Amino acid sequence: MIERRQFSTFFLNGLFFGVEVEKVQEVIRYQEMTRVPLGPVEVEGLINLRGQIVTALDLRRRLGLPERPANERPMNVVVRTDDGALSLLVDEIGDVLEVEESAFERPPETLTGAVRELILGAYKLKDRLLLTIDTEKVIKLAPARTHAASGAGTS
Amino acid sequence: MNENDEVLKEFLVESLELLDKVERDLVALEKGASKDKLAAIFRGIHTIKGTCGFLGFGRLEALTHTGENLLGRLRDGKIDLHPDIVTALLAMTDGARTITASIAATGAEGDGDYSAVIESLQRLLERPPAPVAEAAAPPEPPVAALPAQPVAPEPTPASSTAPAALVAPPPPPPAAASGDSDNDAGGPANGKIRVDVGLLEKLMNLVGELVLTRNQMLQFTATLEDPGFLTASQRLNLITTELQEGVMKARMQPIDNVWSKFPRIVRDLALACKKKVRVEMEGRDTELDRTIIEAIKDPLTHLIRNAVDHGIELPARRLETGKADEGCLFLRAFHEGGQVNIEITDDGAGLDLERVRHKAVERGVSTAEAVSRMTDRELTNLIFLPGFSTAEKVTNVSGRGVGMDVVKTNIEKIGGTVDMQTTAGQGTTVKIKIPLTLAIIPALVVSCGGDRYAIPQVSLLELVRLEGQAAAKGIETIHGAPVYRLRGNLLPLVYLARQLRLTGQPRPDEVDIVVLQAGDRSFGLVVDEVNDTEEIVVKPLGKQLKGISAFAGATIMGDGRVALILDVMGLAQHSNVVTTARGKARLEVAAAQLAAGSANRQTLLLFRGPDDGRMAIPLSMVSRLEEFPAVTLERTGTTSVVQYRGEILTLYHLSQVLQERRRAPRAGAPALPIGGTIQVVVYQSGARQVGLVVDRILDIIESDVALKKEGVRPGVLGSMVLQGRVTEMLDIEGIVRGASARGGEGSRGSEGSRGGEGSRSSDRNERRSGEDDSAEASHAEASHAEASRAEGHVEGPAEADHVAEGPPQTELAEGGEPRAPEAKSGKGKGKGADGKRDKRAHARTS
């Protein structure tokens, strides 16, 4: 019996990522956001998800990827956390994929930096790699970096 | 398995409720409640015992079983009610509660040892009736005084069933038996059910969502003409509003949920203090939002303990003063103007204002002179300062001086206020005002940097809008800190955009100032635009954003967008309007000291500080004014010193100790001022004297002093308008402390210097170096010429009045040596100032 897992996939800066499908509450298109001055840089803003206030994290910034071009509007991947729902902002949404556990490999030693902490590993698909991210770690932010410090808050 | 969990959960909830009730009833019983209570207590304990036996919790069963036996004998009149018994039974409920908590947490009873409790119950059980019980009475106040509810020997109807009840599984409690207010158990019997808090929250959220959708729909309605749709949407509108109110109401809880714990607390405490206290309550059913109930629990408990421990006197003392030996603690709650008022009144000794005075001086929070001028009310409120306790001795209950300020902070945190009134010999009343709910609050919506922010209306004082000329000129700065004169008072301004580090151009043509109250301080928040007031639903921020003190939460606006709610207190702290408790206390004291009621006039020394800023210090702090030729300055290490009356006087340059903002720091020793002399304010700091080098002494004036704001930088207490100009009040103590902490060299020589003249006086002597004290008088005389010269080039003729100081100062200087500095200077000052006043008037008219 081959173990299979399902991932909700999305793209970030051309890379292919996935989050376990059980963790995803919903995927919604771009929402108007309210920025949070003095907040961490990764926090892009707050969205109103049917009366619930949800914090939106810019996953590009969180993973240390280049900034998203200003004219591109991100999508929200809303994940369930212990602290309620949280939105991860991604470039584009992919399909829900079913992958075989045997195709999994831990990230190579050469992968360093913030990304290594946050990536569980890669599934070797036919034509590309599916990187799976550790949502628990992703939503835990280091307190130090704030908008003002990085100058990114004025977008 | 699941079913078992369910049973266990029910058992735990039920047990806790029963224990709460038993505890209340026990305390009531001791206070003389009817025997029905005893039966109710017995039933409660019996139920717990029965169920835990069924569930296999041996420890709890053993504990409650012993208690039940004792209760049984009590009920049957075999033994008399006695404080010891109540204490033991209460200890039993405590033990049972601990076990219950352990079961709830771990599923097991834990390994606590309850044998002592069981033993004491057993002992009481075996004790023969009355006589021995009295003999064994501990040193409690006369037992007889307890509302003797002599347990009737004849068995009550209920007791006849007792033997059977002892062995039988829990019988259905004869609910109707006790006719008193037993309904607080909240069983399904009286039309109430238990609802999960999470479910309530969810309902609340859904209602919020519904309100939002309704709002959006109503916007559509405006564009459609279909009458059917219109009617439907109107009904939807009404129903939504009602639903919202209903859910809000469901979240409300009576204040009795907190209060019901108090009789027990008071009882234990009163026993421990050997006092007699009765608790009376009014308005127990006053309802509050559950979040508020949580928030006031600790502050109220603290106030209650305080009242019993400090407020109410010992019975003997009470009798002496003609009061009943039993003190009364009166709790009252009522709704008023959308707020809940809670009053805690005791009929005790009241606050001893003399002691407060004493303490204030002793703790160094104020001077003897200042406290003597304070009104009773001002004195009373001193006890809210951190570290202030008037308790004669520290008990384990209170008196550690960490109480009242915490009470105040906690109440203020939820938007409430505390006020204390006391009458010596008659008691104390603490009045608390808190908002009804924190969930939905009225708020002012403002814009800044393109975003909207909500400001809770409780903090809002007023709105000020400056336009045109006023906008350009209305805002002044003190060392870069902007202030606005609001009806003559200085209002510190905080720019929201700057605080939030938003980019945006302030509009030059108009300024919107939102005047806010943070604690006991007010400040003006400058925003881009003031929009509207709205009822907002407060929602918490995610944990990624919890650390930002500037925001209290977020809310969803009518158009569905999210807006952040500003935390006024946090913002005030962030911008230093309110600093730490310590700083605040210091300011309060300074303000009290200086202001002490608006009618109080103070004599102030005005001088020019760095940056041409006008500064002042109370003349009472000044020992002497001196002028030294620059050449006599010497250096030890990095410190400037000057030889002064055979001692070494350490000099602090104002320009160095204050953080200068505009000018580049002067390199090394400050440049020599005009005339090659420096002007020094000699200040007595403890046993030693230090000199504060100022740019120029300006004037000595008598004025009403009311500090308007917290200092914008270290070394400044606040600022005020003097002679039509903004003047900063220097924190001379702080400066000296700070400076000597940084580098204390040079202070050694001045150790023994007494500086006893105590005359403030403007006696500046030219060449003091090397001379000894014998030249006192002559140097004082020399100062006339000096002073006038000095004045001449500062403020112009109108201010050249220091000359007037001559006579009183000479007199003081001559006879001043042995006098105590403070006492002396106070007097001399007044005289000097008067003389000066006259002189000035003279100078002006001439």
PDB file of N, CA and C in Angstrom, chain A residues 25-97:
ATOM      1  N   GLN A  25      -7.880  26.055   5.150  1.00  0.00           N
ATOM      2  CA  GLN A  25      -9.302  26.280   5.366  1.00  0.00           C
ATOM      3  C   GLN A  25      -9.981  26.671   4.066  1.00  0.00           C
ATOM      4  N   GLU A  26      -9.356  27.544   3.354  1.00  0.00           N
ATOM      5  CA  GLU A  26      -9.915  27.991   2.087  1.00  0.00           C
ATOM      6  C   GLU A  26      -8.889  28.810   1.328  1.00  0.00           C
ATOM      7  N   VAL A  27      -9.192  28.998   0.066  1.00  0.00           N
ATOM      8  CA  VAL A  27      -8.330  29.849  -0.757  1.00  0.00           C
ATOM      9  C   VAL A  27      -9.212  30.950  -1.313  1.00  0.00           C
ATOM     10  N   ILE A  28      -8.796  32.180  -1.118  1.00  0.00           N
ATOM     11  CA  ILE A  28      -9.624  33.278  -1.646  1.00  0.00           C
ATOM     12  C   ILE A  28      -8.764  34.234  -2.449  1.00  0.00           C
ATOM     13  N   ARG A  29      -9.435  34.945  -3.331  1.00  0.00           N
ATOM     14  CA  ARG A  29      -8.693  35.891  -4.169  1.00  0.00           C
ATOM     15  C   ARG A  29      -8.243  37.085  -3.325  1.00  0.00           C
ATOM     16  N   TYR A  30      -7.603  37.994  -3.988  1.00  0.00           N
ATOM     17  CA  TYR A  30      -7.041  39.149  -3.292  1.00  0.00           C
ATOM     18  C   TYR A  30      -8.108  39.914  -2.511  1.00  0.00           C
ATOM     19  N   GLN A  31      -7.780  40.277  -1.327  1.00  0.00           N
ATOM     20  CA  GLN A  31      -8.695  41.043  -0.474  1.00  0.00           C
ATOM     21  C   GLN A  31      -8.070  42.399  -0.144  1.00  0.00           C
ATOM     22  N   GLU A  32      -8.941  43.346   0.043  1.00  0.00           N
ATOM     23  CA  GLU A  32      -8.460  44.632   0.543  1.00  0.00           C
ATOM     24  C   GLU A  32      -7.809  44.403   1.903  1.00  0.00           C
ATOM     25  N   MET A  33      -6.710  45.036   2.122  1.00  0.00           N
ATOM     26  CA  MET A  33      -6.011  44.793   3.372  1.00  0.00           C
ATOM     27  C   MET A  33      -5.789  46.078   4.147  1.00  0.00           C
ATOM     28  N   THR A  34      -5.768  45.954   5.427  1.00  0.00           N
ATOM     29  CA  THR A  34      -5.421  47.093   6.274  1.00  0.00           C
ATOM     30  C   THR A  34      -4.030  46.844   6.830  1.00  0.00           C
ATOM     31  N   ARG A  35      -3.127  47.722   6.496  1.00  0.00           N
ATOM     32  CA  ARG A  35      -1.754  47.511   6.967  1.00  0.00           C
ATOM     33  C   ARG A  35      -1.661  47.741   8.470  1.00  0.00           C
ATOM     34  N   VAL A  36      -0.647  47.166   9.053  1.00  0.00           N
ATOM     35  CA  VAL A  36      -0.441  47.302  10.490  1.00  0.00           C
ATOM     36  C   VAL A  36       0.883  48.025  10.728  1.00  0.00           C
ATOM     37  N   PRO A  37       0.817  49.308  10.982  1.00  0.00           N
ATOM     38  CA  PRO A  37       2.066  50.021  11.262  1.00  0.00           C
ATOM     39  C   PRO A  37       2.734  49.423  12.496  1.00  0.00           C
ATOM     40  N   LEU A  38       4.019  49.484  12.536  1.00  0.00           N
ATOM     41  CA  LEU A  38       4.819  48.985  13.664  1.00  0.00           C
ATOM     42  C   LEU A  38       4.815  47.456  13.752  1.00  0.00           C
ATOM     43  N   GLY A  39       4.071  46.824  12.888  1.00  0.00           N
ATOM     44  CA  GLY A  39       4.006  45.368  12.931  1.00  0.00           C
ATOM     45  C   GLY A  39       5.215  44.742  12.254  1.00  0.00           C
ATOM     46  N   PRO A  40       5.338  43.433  12.379  1.00  0.00           N
ATOM     47  CA  PRO A  40       6.448  42.750  11.727  1.00  0.00           C
ATOM     48  C   PRO A  40       6.367  42.918  10.209  1.00  0.00           C
ATOM     49  N   VAL A  41       7.502  42.912   9.530  1.00  0.00           N
ATOM     50  CA  VAL A  41       7.509  43.119   8.079  1.00  0.00           C
ATOM     51  C   VAL A  41       6.702  42.070   7.350  1.00  0.00           C
ATOM     52  N   GLU A  42       6.700  40.860   7.897  1.00  0.00           N
ATOM     53  CA  GLU A  42       6.019  39.782   7.181  1.00  0.00           C
ATOM     54  C   GLU A  42       4.514  39.973   7.183  1.00  0.00           C
ATOM     55  N   VAL A  43       4.023  40.741   8.137  1.00  0.00           N
ATOM     56  CA  VAL A  43       2.578  40.954   8.188  1.00  0.00           C
ATOM     57  C   VAL A  43       2.193  42.003   7.147  1.00  0.00           C
ATOM     58  N   GLU A  44       1.510  41.542   6.131  1.00  0.00           N
ATOM     59  CA  GLU A  44       1.136  42.462   5.071  1.00  0.00           C
ATOM     60  C   GLU A  44      -0.064  43.299   5.499  1.00  0.00           C
ATOM     61  N   GLY A  45      -0.928  42.715   6.274  1.00  0.00           N
ATOM     62  CA  GLY A  45      -2.083  43.477   6.716  1.00  0.00           C
ATOM     63  C   GLY A  45      -3.138  42.577   7.312  1.00  0.00           C
ATOM     64  N   LEU A  46      -4.307  43.164   7.534  1.00  0.00           N
ATOM     65  CA  LEU A  46      -5.424  42.424   8.102  1.00  0.00           C
ATOM     66  C   LEU A  46      -6.544  42.363   7.080  1.00  0.00           C
ATOM     67  N   ILE A  47      -7.142  41.202   6.952  1.00  0.00           N
ATOM     68  CA  ILE A  47      -8.285  41.111   6.051  1.00  0.00           C
ATOM     69  C   ILE A  47      -9.528  40.717   6.830  1.00  0.00           C
ATOM     70  N   ASN A  48     -10.639  41.057   6.257  1.00  0.00           N
ATOM     71  CA  ASN A  48     -11.913  40.711   6.863  1.00  0.00           C
ATOM     72  C   ASN A  48     -12.450  39.463   6.175  1.00  0.00           C
ATOM     73  N   LEU A  49     -12.352  38.367   6.875  1.00  0.00           N
ATOM     74  CA  LEU A  49     -12.834  37.120   6.314  1.00  0.00           C
ATOM     75  C   LEU A  49     -14.189  36.817   6.943  1.00  0.00           C
ATOM     76  N   ARG A  50     -15.224  37.268   6.302  1.00  0.00           N
ATOM     77  CA  ARG A  50     -16.592  37.079   6.794  1.00  0.00           C
ATOM     78  C   ARG A  50     -16.719  37.397   8.290  1.00  0.00           C
ATOM     79  N   GLY A  51     -16.301  38.568   8.625  1.00  0.00           N
ATOM     80  CA  GLY A  51     -16.481  39.016  10.001  1.00  0.00           C
ATOM     81  C   GLY A  51     -15.359  38.623  10.937  1.00  0.00           C
ATOM     82  N   GLN A  52     -14.468  37.819  10.427  1.00  0.00           N
ATOM     83  CA  GLN A  52     -13.347  37.416  11.261  1.00  0.00           C
ATOM     84  C   GLN A  52     -12.136  38.210  10.790  1.00  0.00           C
ATOM     85  N   ILE A  53     -11.351  38.712  11.715  1.00  0.00           N
ATOM     86  CA  ILE A  53     -10.177  39.467  11.296  1.00  0.00           C
ATOM     87  C   ILE A  53      -8.989  38.529  11.210  1.00  0.00           C
ATOM     88  N   VAL A  54      -8.421  38.453  10.028  1.00  0.00           N
ATOM     89  CA  VAL A  54      -7.368  37.481   9.770  1.00  0.00           C
ATOM     90  C   VAL A  54      -6.091  38.219   9.393  1.00  0.00           C
ATOM     91  N   THR A  55      -5.006  37.804  10.004  1.00  0.00           N
ATOM     92  CA  THR A  55      -3.709  38.388   9.697  1.00  0.00           C
ATOM     93  C   THR A  55      -3.172  37.751   8.421  1.00  0.00           C
ATOM     94  N   ALA A  56      -2.677  38.593   7.522  1.00  0.00           N
ATOM     95  CA  ALA A  56      -2.122  38.072   6.275  1.00  0.00           C
ATOM     96  C   ALA A  56      -0.608  38.193   6.299  1.00  0.00           C
ATOM     97  N   LEU A  57       0.062  37.057   6.112  1.00  0.00           N
ATOM     98  CA  LEU A  57       1.520  37.057   6.066  1.00  0.00           C
ATOM     99  C   LEU A  57       1.972  36.987   4.620  1.00  0.00           C
ATOM    100  N   ASP A  58       2.922  37.815   4.282  1.00  0.00           N
ATOM    101  CA  ASP A  58       3.478  37.735   2.946  1.00  0.00           C
ATOM    102  C   ASP A  58       4.507  36.604   2.944  1.00  0.00           C
ATOM    103  N   LEU A  59       4.157  35.533   2.249  1.00  0.00           N
ATOM    104  CA  LEU A  59       5.009  34.356   2.296  1.00  0.00           C
ATOM    105  C   LEU A  59       6.344  34.586   1.583  1.00  0.00           C
ATOM    106  N   ARG A  60       6.331  35.452   0.599  1.00  0.00           N
ATOM    107  CA  ARG A  60       7.602  35.775  -0.062  1.00  0.00           C
ATOM    108  C   ARG A  60       8.572  36.381   0.946  1.00  0.00           C
ATOM    109  N   ARG A  61       8.068  37.352   1.668  1.00  0.00           N
ATOM    110  CA  ARG A  61       8.925  38.022   2.641  1.00  0.00           C
ATOM    111  C   ARG A  61       9.338  37.057   3.735  1.00  0.00           C
ATOM    112  N   ARG A  62       8.392  36.213   4.122  1.00  0.00           N
ATOM    113  CA  ARG A  62       8.671  35.275   5.198  1.00  0.00           C
ATOM    114  C   ARG A  62       9.767  34.306   4.796  1.00  0.00           C
ATOM    115  N   LEU A  63       9.772  33.912   3.514  1.00  0.00           N
ATOM    116  CA  LEU A  63      10.753  32.940   3.065  1.00  0.00           C
ATOM    117  C   LEU A  63      12.018  33.599   2.518  1.00  0.00           C
ATOM    118  N   GLY A  64      12.033  34.910   2.607  1.00  0.00           N
ATOM    119  CA  GLY A  64      13.230  35.609   2.158  1.00  0.00           C
ATOM    120  C   GLY A  64      13.354  35.653   0.642  1.00  0.00           C
ATOM    121  N   LEU A  65      12.233  35.569  -0.047  1.00  0.00           N
ATOM    122  CA  LEU A  65      12.256  35.644  -1.511  1.00  0.00           C
ATOM    123  C   LEU A  65      12.145  37.105  -1.931  1.00  0.00           C
ATOM    124  N   PRO A  66      12.473  37.408  -3.184  1.00  0.00           N
ATOM    125  CA  PRO A  66      12.362  38.803  -3.639  1.00  0.00           C
ATOM    126  C   PRO A  66      10.921  39.304  -3.532  1.00  0.00           C
ATOM    127  N   GLU A  67      10.773  40.609  -3.431  1.00  0.00           N
ATOM    128  CA  GLU A  67       9.448  41.205  -3.310  1.00  0.00           C
ATOM    129  C   GLU A  67       8.600  40.908  -4.548  1.00  0.00           C
ATOM    130  N   ARG A  68       7.327  40.821  -4.337  1.00  0.00           N
ATOM    131  CA  ARG A  68       6.400  40.609  -5.440  1.00  0.00           C
ATOM    132  C   ARG A  68       6.276  41.912  -6.226  1.00  0.00           C
ATOM    133  N   PRO A  69       6.273  41.838  -7.559  1.00  0.00           N
ATOM    134  CA  PRO A  69       6.100  43.080  -8.327  1.00  0.00           C
ATOM    135  C   PRO A  69       4.828  43.797  -7.895  1.00  0.00           C
ATOM    136  N   ALA A  70       4.905  45.113  -7.887  1.00  0.00           N
ATOM    137  CA  ALA A  70       3.810  45.905  -7.326  1.00  0.00           C
ATOM    138  C   ALA A  70       2.491  45.692  -8.062  1.00  0.00           C
ATOM    139  N   ASN A  71       2.561  45.369  -9.326  1.00  0.00           N
ATOM    140  CA  ASN A  71       1.303  45.251 -10.078  1.00  0.00           C
ATOM    141  C   ASN A  71       0.638  43.879  -9.920  1.00  0.00           C
ATOM    142  N   GLU A  72       1.309  42.949  -9.257  1.00  0.00           N
ATOM    143  CA  GLU A  72       0.720  41.624  -9.084  1.00  0.00           C
ATOM    144  C   GLU A  72       0.001  41.542  -7.747  1.00  0.00           C
ATOM    145  N   ARG A  73      -1.212  41.050  -7.801  1.00  0.00           N
ATOM    146  CA  ARG A  73      -1.974  40.952  -6.564  1.00  0.00           C
ATOM    147  C   ARG A  73      -1.908  39.534  -6.030  1.00  0.00           C
ATOM    148  N   PRO A  74      -1.584  39.401  -4.773  1.00  0.00           N
ATOM    149  CA  PRO A  74      -1.429  38.061  -4.216  1.00  0.00           C
ATOM    150  C   PRO A  74      -2.779  37.394  -3.946  1.00  0.00           C
ATOM    151  N   MET A  75      -2.745  36.086  -3.811  1.00  0.00           N
ATOM    152  CA  MET A  75      -3.918  35.310  -3.411  1.00  0.00           C
ATOM    153  C   MET A  75      -3.760  34.943  -1.936  1.00  0.00           C
ATOM    154  N   ASN A  76      -4.883  34.656  -1.287  1.00  0.00           N
ATOM    155  CA  ASN A  76      -4.832  34.265   0.124  1.00  0.00           C
ATOM    156  C   ASN A  76      -5.032  32.762   0.266  1.00  0.00           C
ATOM    157  N   VAL A  77      -4.068  32.115   0.873  1.00  0.00           N
ATOM    158  CA  VAL A  77      -4.264  30.733   1.277  1.00  0.00           C
ATOM    159  C   VAL A  77      -4.525  30.783   2.779  1.00  0.00           C
ATOM    160  N   VAL A  78      -5.771  30.561   3.169  1.00  0.00           N
ATOM    161  CA  VAL A  78      -6.119  30.695   4.573  1.00  0.00           C
ATOM    162  C   VAL A  78      -5.888  29.355   5.272  1.00  0.00           C
ATOM    163  N   VAL A  79      -4.997  29.355   6.228  1.00  0.00           N
ATOM    164  CA  VAL A  79      -4.698  28.111   6.938  1.00  0.00           C
ATOM    165  C   VAL A  79      -5.262  28.169   8.357  1.00  0.00           C
ATOM    166  N   ARG A  80      -5.540  26.999   8.894  1.00  0.00           N
ATOM    167  CA  ARG A  80      -6.015  26.919  10.276  1.00  0.00           C
ATOM    168  C   ARG A  80      -4.806  26.813  11.193  1.00  0.00           C
ATOM    169  N   THR A  81      -4.814  27.608  12.246  1.00  0.00           N
ATOM    170  CA  THR A  81      -3.739  27.491  13.234  1.00  0.00           C
ATOM    171  C   THR A  81      -4.391  27.425  14.609  1.00  0.00           C
ATOM    172  N   ASP A  82      -3.577  27.181  15.608  1.00  0.00           N
ATOM    173  CA  ASP A  82      -4.112  27.130  16.971  1.00  0.00           C
ATOM    174  C   ASP A  82      -4.687  28.475  17.381  1.00  0.00           C
ATOM    175  N   ASP A  83      -4.190  29.507  16.740  1.00  0.00           N
ATOM    176  CA  ASP A  83      -4.570  30.862  17.096  1.00  0.00           C
ATOM    177  C   ASP A  83      -5.651  31.387  16.155  1.00  0.00           C
ATOM    178  N   GLY A  84      -6.378  30.486  15.505  1.00  0.00           N
ATOM    179  CA  GLY A  84      -7.385  30.921  14.562  1.00  0.00           C
ATOM    180  C   GLY A  84      -6.827  30.918  13.147  1.00  0.00           C
ATOM    181  N   ALA A  85      -7.623  31.450  12.239  1.00  0.00           N
ATOM    182  CA  ALA A  85      -7.208  31.417  10.842  1.00  0.00           C
ATOM    183  C   ALA A  85      -6.115  32.433  10.568  1.00  0.00           C
ATOM    184  N   LEU A  86      -5.316  32.126   9.555  1.00  0.00           N
ATOM    185  CA  LEU A  86      -4.239  33.016   9.173  1.00  0.00           C
ATOM    186  C   LEU A  86      -4.073  32.897   7.674  1.00  0.00           C
ATOM    187  N   SER A  87      -3.822  34.009   7.025  1.00  0.00           N
ATOM    188  CA  SER A  87      -3.724  33.958   5.577  1.00  0.00           C
ATOM    189  C   SER A  87      -2.275  34.041   5.126  1.00  0.00           C
ATOM    190  N   LEU A  88      -1.911  33.167   4.192  1.00  0.00           N
ATOM    191  CA  LEU A  88      -0.588  33.233   3.587  1.00  0.00           C
ATOM    192  C   LEU A  88      -0.756  33.812   2.189  1.00  0.00           C
ATOM    193  N   LEU A  89      -0.015  34.859   1.920  1.00  0.00           N
ATOM    194  CA  LEU A  89      -0.154  35.502   0.610  1.00  0.00           C
ATOM    195  C   LEU A  89       0.804  34.843  -0.376  1.00  0.00           C
ATOM    196  N   VAL A  90       0.245  34.372  -1.472  1.00  0.00           N
ATOM    197  CA  VAL A  90       1.056  33.686  -2.475  1.00  0.00           C
ATOM    198  C   VAL A  90       0.805  34.329  -3.842  1.00  0.00           C
ATOM    199  N   ASP A  91       1.660  34.006  -4.812  1.00  0.00           N
ATOM    200  CA  ASP A  91       1.541  34.621  -6.130  1.00  0.00           C
ATOM    201  C   ASP A  91       0.341  34.064  -6.898  1.00  0.00           C
ATOM    202  N   GLU A  92       0.282  32.741  -6.889  1.00  0.00           N
ATOM    203  CA  GLU A  92      -0.693  32.092  -7.755  1.00  0.00           C
ATOM    204  C   GLU A  92      -1.071  30.758  -7.142  1.00  0.00           C
ATOM    205  N   ILE A  93      -2.270  30.320  -7.388  1.00  0.00           N
ATOM    206  CA  ILE A  93      -2.733  29.065  -6.803  1.00  0.00           C
ATOM    207  C   ILE A  93      -2.573  27.928  -7.815  1.00  0.00           C
ATOM    208  N   GLY A  94      -2.106  26.797  -7.351  1.00  0.00           N
ATOM    209  CA  GLY A  94      -2.029  25.613  -8.211  1.00  0.00           C
ATOM    210  C   GLY A  94      -3.128  24.630  -7.847  1.00  0.00           C
ATOM    211  N   ASP A  95      -3.017  23.419  -8.322  1.00  0.00           N
ATOM    212  CA  ASP A  95      -4.030  22.406  -8.039  1.00  0.00           C
ATOM    213  C   ASP A  95      -3.771  21.741  -6.701  1.00  0.00           C
ATOM    214  N   VAL A  96      -4.746  20.951  -6.299  1.00  0.00           N
ATOM    215  CA  VAL A  96      -4.497  20.069  -5.167  1.00  0.00           C
ATOM    216  C   VAL A  96      -3.867  18.806  -5.745  1.00  0.00           C
ATOM    217  N   LEU A  97      -2.685  18.474  -5.269  1.00  0.00           N
ATOM    218  CA  LEU A  97      -1.957  17.334  -5.819  1.00  0.00           C
ATOM    219  C   LEU A  97      -1.902  16.201  -4.817  1.00  0.00           C
TER     220      LEU A  97
END
